[in-house]
CSV table of C-alpha atoms in Angstrom, one decimal:
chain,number,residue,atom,x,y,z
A,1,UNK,CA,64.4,-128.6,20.8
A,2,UNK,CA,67.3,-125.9,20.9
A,3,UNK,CA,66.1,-122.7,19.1
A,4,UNK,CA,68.6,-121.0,19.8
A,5,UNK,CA,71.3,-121.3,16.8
A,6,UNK,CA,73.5,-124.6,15.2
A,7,UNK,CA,74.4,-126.3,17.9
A,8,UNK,CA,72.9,-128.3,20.9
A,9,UNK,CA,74.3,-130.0,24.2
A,10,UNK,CA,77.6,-131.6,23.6
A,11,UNK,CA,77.7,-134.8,26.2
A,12,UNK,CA,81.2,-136.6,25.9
A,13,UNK,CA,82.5,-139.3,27.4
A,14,UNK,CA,85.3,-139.2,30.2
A,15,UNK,CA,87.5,-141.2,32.4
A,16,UNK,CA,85.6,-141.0,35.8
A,17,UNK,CA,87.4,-141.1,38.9
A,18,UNK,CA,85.4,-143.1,41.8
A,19,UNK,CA,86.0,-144.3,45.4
A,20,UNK,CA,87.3,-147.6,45.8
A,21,UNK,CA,84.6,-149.2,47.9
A,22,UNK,CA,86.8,-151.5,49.7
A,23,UNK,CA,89.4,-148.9,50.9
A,24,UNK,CA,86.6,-146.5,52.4
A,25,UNK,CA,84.7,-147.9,55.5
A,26,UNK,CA,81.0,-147.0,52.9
A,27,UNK,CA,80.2,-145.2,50.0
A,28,UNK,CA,78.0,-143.1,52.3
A,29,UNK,CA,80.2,-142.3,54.3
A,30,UNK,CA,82.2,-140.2,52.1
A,31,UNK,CA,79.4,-138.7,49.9
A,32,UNK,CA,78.3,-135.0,51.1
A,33,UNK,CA,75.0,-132.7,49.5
A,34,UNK,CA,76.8,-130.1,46.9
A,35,UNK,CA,79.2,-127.5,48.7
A,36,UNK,CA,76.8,-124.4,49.1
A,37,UNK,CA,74.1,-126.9,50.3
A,38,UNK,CA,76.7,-128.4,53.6
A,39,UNK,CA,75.4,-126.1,56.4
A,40,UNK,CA,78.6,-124.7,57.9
A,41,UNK,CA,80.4,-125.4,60.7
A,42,UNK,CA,77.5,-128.4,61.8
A,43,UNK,CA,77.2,-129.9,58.7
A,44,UNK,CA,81.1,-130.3,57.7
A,45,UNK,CA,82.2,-131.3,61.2
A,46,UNK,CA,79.5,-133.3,60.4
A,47,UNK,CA,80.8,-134.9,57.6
A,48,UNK,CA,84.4,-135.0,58.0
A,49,UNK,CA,83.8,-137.3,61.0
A,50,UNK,CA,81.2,-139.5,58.6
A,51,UNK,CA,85.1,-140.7,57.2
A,52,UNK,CA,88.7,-139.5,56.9
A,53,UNK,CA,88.1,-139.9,53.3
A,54,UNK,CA,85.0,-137.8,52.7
A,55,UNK,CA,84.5,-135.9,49.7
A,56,UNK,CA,84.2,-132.3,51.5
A,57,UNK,CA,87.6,-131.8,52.4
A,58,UNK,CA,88.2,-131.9,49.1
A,59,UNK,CA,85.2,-129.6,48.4
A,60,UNK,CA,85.4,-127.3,51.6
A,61,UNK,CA,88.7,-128.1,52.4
A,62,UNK,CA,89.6,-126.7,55.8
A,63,UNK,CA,93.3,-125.6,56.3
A,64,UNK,CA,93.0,-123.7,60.0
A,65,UNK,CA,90.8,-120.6,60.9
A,66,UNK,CA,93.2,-118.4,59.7
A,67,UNK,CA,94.6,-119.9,57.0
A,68,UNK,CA,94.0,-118.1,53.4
A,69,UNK,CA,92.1,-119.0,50.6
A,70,UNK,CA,95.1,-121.0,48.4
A,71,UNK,CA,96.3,-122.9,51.6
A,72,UNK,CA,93.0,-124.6,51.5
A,73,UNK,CA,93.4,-125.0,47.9
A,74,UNK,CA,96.5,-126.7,48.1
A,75,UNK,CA,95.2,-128.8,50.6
A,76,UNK,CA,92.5,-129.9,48.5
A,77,UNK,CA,95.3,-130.5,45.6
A,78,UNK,CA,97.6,-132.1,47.9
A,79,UNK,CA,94.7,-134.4,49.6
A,80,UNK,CA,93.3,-135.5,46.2
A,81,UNK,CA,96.8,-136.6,44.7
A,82,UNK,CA,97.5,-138.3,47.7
A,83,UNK,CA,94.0,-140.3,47.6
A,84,UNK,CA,94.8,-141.4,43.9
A,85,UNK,CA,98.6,-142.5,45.2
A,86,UNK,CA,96.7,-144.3,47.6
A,87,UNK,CA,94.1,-146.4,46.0
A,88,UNK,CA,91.6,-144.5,47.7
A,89,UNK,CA,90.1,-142.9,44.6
A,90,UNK,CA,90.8,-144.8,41.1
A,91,UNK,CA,90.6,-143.8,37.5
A,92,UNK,CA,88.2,-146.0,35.7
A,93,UNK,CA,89.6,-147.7,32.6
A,94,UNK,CA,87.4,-146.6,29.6
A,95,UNK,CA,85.7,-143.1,29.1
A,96,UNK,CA,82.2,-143.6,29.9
A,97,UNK,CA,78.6,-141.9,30.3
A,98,UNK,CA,77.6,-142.4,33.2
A,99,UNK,CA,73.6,-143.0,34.3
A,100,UNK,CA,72.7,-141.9,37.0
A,101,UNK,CA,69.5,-142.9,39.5
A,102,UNK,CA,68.4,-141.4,43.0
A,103,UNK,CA,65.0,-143.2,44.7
A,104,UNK,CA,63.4,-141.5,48.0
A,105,UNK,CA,60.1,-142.7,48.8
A,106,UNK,CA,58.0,-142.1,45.5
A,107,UNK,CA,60.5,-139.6,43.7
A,108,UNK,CA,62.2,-141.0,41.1
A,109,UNK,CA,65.5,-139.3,39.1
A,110,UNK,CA,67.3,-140.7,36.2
A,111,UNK,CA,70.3,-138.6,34.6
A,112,UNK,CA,73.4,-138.6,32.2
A,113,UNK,CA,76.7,-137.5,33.9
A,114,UNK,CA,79.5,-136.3,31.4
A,115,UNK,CA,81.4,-133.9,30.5
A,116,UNK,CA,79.4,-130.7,28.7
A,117,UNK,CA,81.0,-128.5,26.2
A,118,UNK,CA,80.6,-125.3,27.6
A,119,UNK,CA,78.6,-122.3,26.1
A,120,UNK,CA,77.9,-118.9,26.6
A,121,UNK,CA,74.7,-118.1,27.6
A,122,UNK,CA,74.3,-115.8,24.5
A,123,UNK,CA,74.9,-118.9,22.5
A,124,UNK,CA,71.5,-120.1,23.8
A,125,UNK,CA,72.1,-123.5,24.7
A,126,UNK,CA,73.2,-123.5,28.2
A,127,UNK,CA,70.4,-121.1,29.7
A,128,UNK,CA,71.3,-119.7,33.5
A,129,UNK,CA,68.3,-118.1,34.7
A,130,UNK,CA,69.6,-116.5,38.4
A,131,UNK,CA,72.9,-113.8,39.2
A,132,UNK,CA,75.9,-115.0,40.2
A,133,UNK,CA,78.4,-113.9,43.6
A,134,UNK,CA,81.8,-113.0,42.2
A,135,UNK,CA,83.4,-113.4,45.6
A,136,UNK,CA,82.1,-116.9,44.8
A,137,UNK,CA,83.0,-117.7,41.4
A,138,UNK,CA,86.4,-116.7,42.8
A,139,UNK,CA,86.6,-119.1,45.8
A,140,UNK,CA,85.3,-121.8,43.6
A,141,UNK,CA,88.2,-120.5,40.7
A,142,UNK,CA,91.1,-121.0,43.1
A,143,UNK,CA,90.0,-124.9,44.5
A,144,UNK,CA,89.2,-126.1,40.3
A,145,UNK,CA,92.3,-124.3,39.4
A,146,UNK,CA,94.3,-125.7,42.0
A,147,UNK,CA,93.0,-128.8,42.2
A,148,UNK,CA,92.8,-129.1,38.2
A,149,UNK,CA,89.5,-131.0,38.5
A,150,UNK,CA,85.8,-131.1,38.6
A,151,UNK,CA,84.7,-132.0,42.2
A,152,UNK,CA,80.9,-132.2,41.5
A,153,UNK,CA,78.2,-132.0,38.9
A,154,UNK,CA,76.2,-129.4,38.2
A,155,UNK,CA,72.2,-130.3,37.4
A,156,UNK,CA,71.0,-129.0,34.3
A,157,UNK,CA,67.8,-130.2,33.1
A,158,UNK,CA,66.6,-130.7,29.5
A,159,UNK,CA,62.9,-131.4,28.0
A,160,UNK,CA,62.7,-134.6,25.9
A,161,UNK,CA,59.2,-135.8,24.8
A,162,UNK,CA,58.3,-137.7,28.1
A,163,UNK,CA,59.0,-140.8,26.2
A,164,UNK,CA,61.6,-143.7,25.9
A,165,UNK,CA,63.3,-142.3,22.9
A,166,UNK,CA,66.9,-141.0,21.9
A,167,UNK,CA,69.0,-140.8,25.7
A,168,UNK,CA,66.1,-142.0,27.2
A,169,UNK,CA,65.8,-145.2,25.9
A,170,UNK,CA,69.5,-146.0,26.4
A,171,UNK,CA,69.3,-144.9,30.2
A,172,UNK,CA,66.1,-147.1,30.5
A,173,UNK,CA,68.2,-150.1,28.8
A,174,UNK,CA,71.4,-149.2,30.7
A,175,UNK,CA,69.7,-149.4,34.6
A,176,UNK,CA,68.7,-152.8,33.4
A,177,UNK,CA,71.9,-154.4,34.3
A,178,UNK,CA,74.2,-154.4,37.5
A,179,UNK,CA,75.4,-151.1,38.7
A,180,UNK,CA,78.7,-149.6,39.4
A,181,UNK,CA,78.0,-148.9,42.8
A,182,UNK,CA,75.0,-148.6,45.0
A,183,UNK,CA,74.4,-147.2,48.5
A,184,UNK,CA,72.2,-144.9,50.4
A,185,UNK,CA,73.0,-142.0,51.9
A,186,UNK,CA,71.4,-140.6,55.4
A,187,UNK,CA,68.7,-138.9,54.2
A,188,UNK,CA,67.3,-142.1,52.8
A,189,UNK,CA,67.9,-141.4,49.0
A,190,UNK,CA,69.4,-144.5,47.4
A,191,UNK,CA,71.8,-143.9,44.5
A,192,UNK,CA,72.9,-146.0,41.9
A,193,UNK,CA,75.7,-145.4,38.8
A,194,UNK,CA,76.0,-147.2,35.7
A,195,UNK,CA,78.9,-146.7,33.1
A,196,UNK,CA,78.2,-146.3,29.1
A,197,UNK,CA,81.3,-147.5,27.3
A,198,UNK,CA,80.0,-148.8,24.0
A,199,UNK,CA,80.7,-146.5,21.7
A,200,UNK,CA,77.2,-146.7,19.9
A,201,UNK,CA,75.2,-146.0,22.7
A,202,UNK,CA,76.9,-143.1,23.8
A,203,UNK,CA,76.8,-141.7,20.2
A,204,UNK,CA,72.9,-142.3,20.2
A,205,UNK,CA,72.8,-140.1,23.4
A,206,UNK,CA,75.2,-137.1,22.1
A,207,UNK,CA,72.9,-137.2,18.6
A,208,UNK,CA,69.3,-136.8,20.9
A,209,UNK,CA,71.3,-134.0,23.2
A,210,UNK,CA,72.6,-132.3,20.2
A,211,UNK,CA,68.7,-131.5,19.1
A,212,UNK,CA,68.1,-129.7,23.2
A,213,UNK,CA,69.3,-126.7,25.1
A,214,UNK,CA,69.4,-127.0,28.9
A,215,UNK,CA,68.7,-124.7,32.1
A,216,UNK,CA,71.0,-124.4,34.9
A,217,UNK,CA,68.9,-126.1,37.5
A,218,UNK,CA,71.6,-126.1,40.3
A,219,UNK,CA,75.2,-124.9,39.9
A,220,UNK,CA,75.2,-121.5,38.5
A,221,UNK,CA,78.6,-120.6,40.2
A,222,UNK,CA,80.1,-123.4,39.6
A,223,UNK,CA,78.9,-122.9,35.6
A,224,UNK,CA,80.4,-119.1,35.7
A,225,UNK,CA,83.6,-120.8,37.4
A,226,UNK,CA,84.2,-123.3,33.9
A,227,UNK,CA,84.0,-120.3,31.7
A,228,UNK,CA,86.2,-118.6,33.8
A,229,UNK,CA,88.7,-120.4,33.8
A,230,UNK,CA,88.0,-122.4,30.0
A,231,UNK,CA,89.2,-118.8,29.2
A,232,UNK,CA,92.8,-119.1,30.5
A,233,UNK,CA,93.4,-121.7,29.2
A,234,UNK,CA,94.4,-121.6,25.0
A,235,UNK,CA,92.0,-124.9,23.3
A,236,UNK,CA,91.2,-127.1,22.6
A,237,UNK,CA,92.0,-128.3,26.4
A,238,UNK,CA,90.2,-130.5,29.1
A,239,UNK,CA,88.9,-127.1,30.5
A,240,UNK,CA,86.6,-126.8,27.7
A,241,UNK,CA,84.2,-128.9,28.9
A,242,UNK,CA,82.8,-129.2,32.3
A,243,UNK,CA,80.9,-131.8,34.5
A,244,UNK,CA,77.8,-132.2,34.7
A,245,UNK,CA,74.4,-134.3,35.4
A,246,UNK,CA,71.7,-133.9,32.5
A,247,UNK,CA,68.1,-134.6,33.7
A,248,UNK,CA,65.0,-134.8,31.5
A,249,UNK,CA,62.5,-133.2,33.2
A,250,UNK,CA,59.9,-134.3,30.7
A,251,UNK,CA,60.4,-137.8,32.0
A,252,UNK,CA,61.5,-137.3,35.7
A,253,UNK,CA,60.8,-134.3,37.1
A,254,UNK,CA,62.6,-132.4,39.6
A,255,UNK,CA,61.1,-130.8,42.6
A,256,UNK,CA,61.9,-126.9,42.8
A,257,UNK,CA,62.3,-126.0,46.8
A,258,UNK,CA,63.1,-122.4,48.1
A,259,UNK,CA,66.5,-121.3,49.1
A,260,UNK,CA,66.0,-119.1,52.6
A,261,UNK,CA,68.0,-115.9,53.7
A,262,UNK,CA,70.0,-115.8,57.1
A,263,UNK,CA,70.6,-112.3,57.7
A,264,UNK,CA,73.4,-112.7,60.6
A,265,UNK,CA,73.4,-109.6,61.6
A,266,UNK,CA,69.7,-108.3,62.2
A,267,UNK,CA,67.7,-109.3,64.8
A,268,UNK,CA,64.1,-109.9,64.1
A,269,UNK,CA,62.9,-107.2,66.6
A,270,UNK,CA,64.5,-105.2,64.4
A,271,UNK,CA,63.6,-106.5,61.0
A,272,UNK,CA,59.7,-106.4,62.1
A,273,UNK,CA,60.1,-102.7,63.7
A,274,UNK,CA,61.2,-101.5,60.3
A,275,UNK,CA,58.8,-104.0,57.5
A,276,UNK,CA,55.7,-102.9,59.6
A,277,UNK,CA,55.6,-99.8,57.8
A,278,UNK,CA,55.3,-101.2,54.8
A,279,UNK,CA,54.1,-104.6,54.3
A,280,UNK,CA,51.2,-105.8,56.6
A,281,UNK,CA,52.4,-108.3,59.5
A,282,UNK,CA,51.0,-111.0,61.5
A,283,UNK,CA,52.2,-113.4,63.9
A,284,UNK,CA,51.8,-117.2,62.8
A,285,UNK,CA,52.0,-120.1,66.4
A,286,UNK,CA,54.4,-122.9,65.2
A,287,UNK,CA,55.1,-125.8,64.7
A,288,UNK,CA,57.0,-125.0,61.6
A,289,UNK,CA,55.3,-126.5,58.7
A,290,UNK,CA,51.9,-125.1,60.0
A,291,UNK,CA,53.9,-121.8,59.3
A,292,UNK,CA,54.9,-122.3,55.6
A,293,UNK,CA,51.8,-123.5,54.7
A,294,UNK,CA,50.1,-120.3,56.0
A,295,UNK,CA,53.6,-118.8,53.6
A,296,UNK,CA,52.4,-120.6,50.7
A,297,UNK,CA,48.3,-119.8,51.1
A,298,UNK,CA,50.0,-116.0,51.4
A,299,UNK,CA,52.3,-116.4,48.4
A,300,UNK,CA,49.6,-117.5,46.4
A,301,UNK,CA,48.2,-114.0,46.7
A,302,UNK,CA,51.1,-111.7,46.2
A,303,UNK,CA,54.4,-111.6,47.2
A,304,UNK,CA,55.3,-112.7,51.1
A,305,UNK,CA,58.0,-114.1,53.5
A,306,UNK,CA,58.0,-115.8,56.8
A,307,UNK,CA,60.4,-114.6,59.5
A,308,UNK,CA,62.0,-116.4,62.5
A,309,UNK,CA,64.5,-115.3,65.1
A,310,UNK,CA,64.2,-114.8,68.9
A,311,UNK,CA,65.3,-117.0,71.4
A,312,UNK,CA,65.4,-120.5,70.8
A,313,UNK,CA,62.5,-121.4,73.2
A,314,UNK,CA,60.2,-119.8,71.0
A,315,UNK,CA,58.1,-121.6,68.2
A,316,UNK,CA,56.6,-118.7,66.6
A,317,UNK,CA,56.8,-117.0,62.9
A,318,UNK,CA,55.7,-113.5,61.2
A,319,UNK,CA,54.1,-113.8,58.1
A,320,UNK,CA,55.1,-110.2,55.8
A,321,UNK,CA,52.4,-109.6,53.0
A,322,UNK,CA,50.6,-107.4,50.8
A,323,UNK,CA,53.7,-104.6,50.2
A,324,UNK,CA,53.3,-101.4,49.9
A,325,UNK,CA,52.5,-101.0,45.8
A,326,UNK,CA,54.5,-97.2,46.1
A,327,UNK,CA,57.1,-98.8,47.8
A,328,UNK,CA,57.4,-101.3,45.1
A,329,UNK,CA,57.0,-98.8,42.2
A,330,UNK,CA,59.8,-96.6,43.5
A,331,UNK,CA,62.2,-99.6,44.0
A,332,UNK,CA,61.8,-103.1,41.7
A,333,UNK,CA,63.7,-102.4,38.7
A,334,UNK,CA,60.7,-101.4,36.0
A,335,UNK,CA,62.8,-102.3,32.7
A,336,UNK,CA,62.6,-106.4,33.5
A,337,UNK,CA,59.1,-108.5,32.6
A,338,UNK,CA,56.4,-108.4,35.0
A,339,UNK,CA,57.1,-112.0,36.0
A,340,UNK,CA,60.3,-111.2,37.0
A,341,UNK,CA,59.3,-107.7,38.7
A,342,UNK,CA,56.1,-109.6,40.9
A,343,UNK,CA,59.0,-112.5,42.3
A,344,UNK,CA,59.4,-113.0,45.9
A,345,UNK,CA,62.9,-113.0,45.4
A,346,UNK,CA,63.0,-109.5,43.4
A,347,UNK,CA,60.9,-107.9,46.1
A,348,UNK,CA,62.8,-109.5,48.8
A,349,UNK,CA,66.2,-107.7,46.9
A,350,UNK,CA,64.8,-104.6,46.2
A,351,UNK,CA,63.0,-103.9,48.3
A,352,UNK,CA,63.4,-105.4,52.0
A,353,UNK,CA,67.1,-106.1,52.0
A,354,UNK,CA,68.2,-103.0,49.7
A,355,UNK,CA,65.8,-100.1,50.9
A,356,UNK,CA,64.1,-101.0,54.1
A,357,UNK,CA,66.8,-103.2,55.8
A,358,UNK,CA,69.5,-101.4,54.3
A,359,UNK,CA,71.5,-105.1,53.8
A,360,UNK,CA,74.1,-105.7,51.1
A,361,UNK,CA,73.5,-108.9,49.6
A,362,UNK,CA,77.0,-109.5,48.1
A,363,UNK,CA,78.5,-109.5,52.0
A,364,UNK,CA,78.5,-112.9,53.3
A,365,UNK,CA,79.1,-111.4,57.0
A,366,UNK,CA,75.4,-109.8,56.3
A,367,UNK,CA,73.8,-112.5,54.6
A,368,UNK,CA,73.8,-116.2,54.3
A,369,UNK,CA,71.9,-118.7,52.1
A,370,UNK,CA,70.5,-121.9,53.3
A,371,UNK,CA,68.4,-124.7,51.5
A,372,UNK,CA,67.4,-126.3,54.8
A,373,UNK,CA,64.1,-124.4,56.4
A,374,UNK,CA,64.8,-126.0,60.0
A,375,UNK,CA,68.3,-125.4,60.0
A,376,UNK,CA,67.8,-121.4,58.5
A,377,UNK,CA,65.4,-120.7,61.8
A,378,UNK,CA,67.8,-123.2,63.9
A,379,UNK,CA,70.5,-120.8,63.2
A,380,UNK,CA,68.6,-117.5,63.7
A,381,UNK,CA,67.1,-117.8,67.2
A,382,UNK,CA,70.7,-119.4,68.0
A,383,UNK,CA,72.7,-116.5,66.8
A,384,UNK,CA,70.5,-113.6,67.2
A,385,UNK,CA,69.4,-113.0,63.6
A,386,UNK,CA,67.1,-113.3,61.3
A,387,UNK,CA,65.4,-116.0,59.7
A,388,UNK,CA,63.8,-115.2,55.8
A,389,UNK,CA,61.4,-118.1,55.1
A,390,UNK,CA,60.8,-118.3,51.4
A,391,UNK,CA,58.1,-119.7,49.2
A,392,UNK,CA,59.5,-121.7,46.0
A,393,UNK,CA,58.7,-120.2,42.3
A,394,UNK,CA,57.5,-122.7,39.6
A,395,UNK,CA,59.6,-124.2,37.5
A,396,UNK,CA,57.6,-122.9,34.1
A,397,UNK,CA,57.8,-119.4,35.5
A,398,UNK,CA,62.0,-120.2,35.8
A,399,UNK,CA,62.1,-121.7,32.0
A,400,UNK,CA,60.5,-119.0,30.5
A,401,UNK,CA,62.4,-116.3,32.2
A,402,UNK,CA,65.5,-117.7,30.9
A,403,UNK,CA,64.7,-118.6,27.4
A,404,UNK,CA,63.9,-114.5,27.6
A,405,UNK,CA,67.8,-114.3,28.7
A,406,UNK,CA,66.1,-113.0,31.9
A,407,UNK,CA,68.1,-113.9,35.3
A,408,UNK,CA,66.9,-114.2,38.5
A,409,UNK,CA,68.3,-112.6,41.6
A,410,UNK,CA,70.7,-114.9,43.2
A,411,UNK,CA,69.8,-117.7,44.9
A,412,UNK,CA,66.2,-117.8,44.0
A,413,UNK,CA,65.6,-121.2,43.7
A,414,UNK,CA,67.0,-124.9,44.4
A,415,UNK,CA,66.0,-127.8,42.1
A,416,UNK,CA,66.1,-131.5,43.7
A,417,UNK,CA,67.4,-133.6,44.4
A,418,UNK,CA,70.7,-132.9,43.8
A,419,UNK,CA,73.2,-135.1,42.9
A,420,UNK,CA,75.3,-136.4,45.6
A,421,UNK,CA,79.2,-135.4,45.6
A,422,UNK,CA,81.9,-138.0,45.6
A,423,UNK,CA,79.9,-140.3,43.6
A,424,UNK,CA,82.2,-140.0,40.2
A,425,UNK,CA,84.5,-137.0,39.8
A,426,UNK,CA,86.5,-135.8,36.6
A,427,UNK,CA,90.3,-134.4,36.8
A,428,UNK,CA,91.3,-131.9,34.0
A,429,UNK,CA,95.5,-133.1,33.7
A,430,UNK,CA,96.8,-136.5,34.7
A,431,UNK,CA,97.0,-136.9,38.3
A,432,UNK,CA,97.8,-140.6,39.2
A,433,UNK,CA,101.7,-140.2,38.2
């Protein structure tokens, strides 16, 4: 239930904008992973050879190395009006609700995409439990102002009663008929979409949402981006409400992964030289999952991280535990909960990157964020840095932090699976003219 004041999650209905299957060579092949998750340059080359329609170079659009920031923006603009002129992207006819399924091997997700009004999070019912980048908010400001749409969901999640109630029960009734679309994507999740026009189910879902508040499972820049830019325009507009994908976790829950550090610019010979004064540190023989579990037995004591670097012929980690306790008093923040101050994430902040690495995290030429483990030690002992392996944090610990308006440091955690992008998008003016 939302405790937090009158109101509750306000779903609404919109006018989705999809890919018309037969103009694209597969729904597949113009899908991509959300825009911070697309390992750059591999994974966009990648994808924007998948199909000269694929949803990243709308997302990540890419203008010339030297092009600026609003080039690419109106690229993005430009490529997405011409789509819609084309037939390769339709409006669909009726505002809908639109459920939303993804299978991979015994994980199950069922969701509601639509268009959220937005809150502040001192309003209580849109909780964001991690810091946001402002050099990111901005990049992601200039491509939805530009492009006057919403690209992608976010994923909040929301805890029903684990039953077939309220939203539930319509999504449960809904994935009984035909879908929209179906297809499966190349990491073996299959997706499916399913469109709620009847007015009467979509006003039993917005009456169960109205009694919840959600958390900001994935998305937190692109959250900070809406209220952004909800506050230039004057409302009621379309830029009051943003899109999103709303996942009872009660019922299908998500699994909560670590996102690692990259840090581009340190080598590991280094990093180690100057950790073994203060953390204890001990080399782990690969393969690579034989090393994160010996991570997670570690994290399950106290704070730790796995590093990786080197040359690329090499298949062997560092484990960092059991920190210095002075080291820790003189440089966590003390005036935050003791479940925030004891997080991997916080000591990796405050401590390693900000007092014994000497790293600032807001400088993407310092430090870079990956969700993939294999491609974050890939990239180190490729480019000479360092690889910082982290254990994820559970999801209760997240919850409770943010009903305590507590955030995170940034990029402490990534909820799965995501949605995929291009699926269904949302523009804010009328584009098809």
């Amino acid at each position: 239930m939302n405790t937090a004041g009158d109101g509750g999650l306000d779903l609404i209905p919109f006018r989705g904008v999809r890919y018309v299957p037969e103009r694209v060579g597969s729904l597949a092949a113009v899908t991509s992973p959300p825009y911070d998750v697309v390992v750059r340059p591999d994974g966009l080359l990648h994808l924007e050879s998948a199909d000269p329609h694929n949803i990243v170079r709308l997302i990540l659009p890419q203008a010339g190395p030297a092009a600026a920031p609003q080039s690419r923006n109106d690229q993005a603009a430009a490529t997405l009006r011409r789509w819609l002129a084309e037939g390769i992207l339709a409006l669909d006819a009726e505002p809908a609700l639109y459920v939303y399924e993804q299978r991979g091997g015994d994980l199950l997700q069922r969701g509601l995409i639509g268009a959220l009004r937005l809150s502040e999070p001192s309003e209580g019912v849109v909780l964001p439990h991690e810091d946001v980048m402002p050099h990111v908010v901005e990049e992601r400001a200039g491509l939805m102002r530009t492009a006057a749409a919403n690209l992608e969901p976010l994923l909040l999640t929301y805890r029903g009663n684990g039953r077939a109630t309220g939203a539930t029960a319509v999504i449960e009734r809904t994935v009984q008929s035909a879908p929209l679309l179906a297809t499966t994507t190349e990491d073996g999740f299959a997706h499916r979409l399913w469109a709620i026009t009847d007015p009467a189910e979509q006003q039993r879902i917005q009456a169960d949402l109205a009694a919840h508040q959600a958390l900001i499972a994935d998305g937190h820049h692109r959250w900070a981006t809406y209220l952004r830019l909800r506050s230039e325009h004057s409302g009621p507009t379309p830029w009051d409400y943003g899109l999103v994908l709303l996942v009872d976790t009660a019922r299908y829950p998500l699994r909560v992964r670590a996102i690692h550090r990259l840090l581009n610019r340190l080598p590991l010979d280094e990093a180690l030289a100057a950790a073994r004064a203060h953390f204890r540190v001990r080399e782990i023989p690969g393969p690579l999952a034989h090393a994160m579990d010996e991570l997670a037995e570690a994290a399950s004591a106290g704070n730790a991280f796995l590093l990786a670097g080197g040359s690329e012929d090499t298949d062997t980690y560092h484990l960092l535990d059991l920190p210095d306790p002075a080291l820790l008093d003189r440089t966590v923040p003390a005036n935050r909960p003791q479940a925030w101050r004891t997080l991997d994430a916080t000591v990796l902040h405050s401590t390693l990157l900000n007092h014994v690495w000497h790293i600032r995290e807001d400088s993407p030429a310092e430090i870079s964020y990956i969700h993939d483990t294999a491609a974050t030690v890939a990239k180190a002992r490729r480019d000479g840095g360092t690889a910082v392996l982290m254990h994820p944090v559970r999801e209760e610990v997240v919850r409770e932090l943010a009903r305590q308006g507590v955030t995170m440091p940034r990029k402490s955690t990534s909820f799965g699976p995501k949605p995929a992008t291009g699926l269904v998008l949302r523009t804010l003016t009328d584009l098809t003219d």
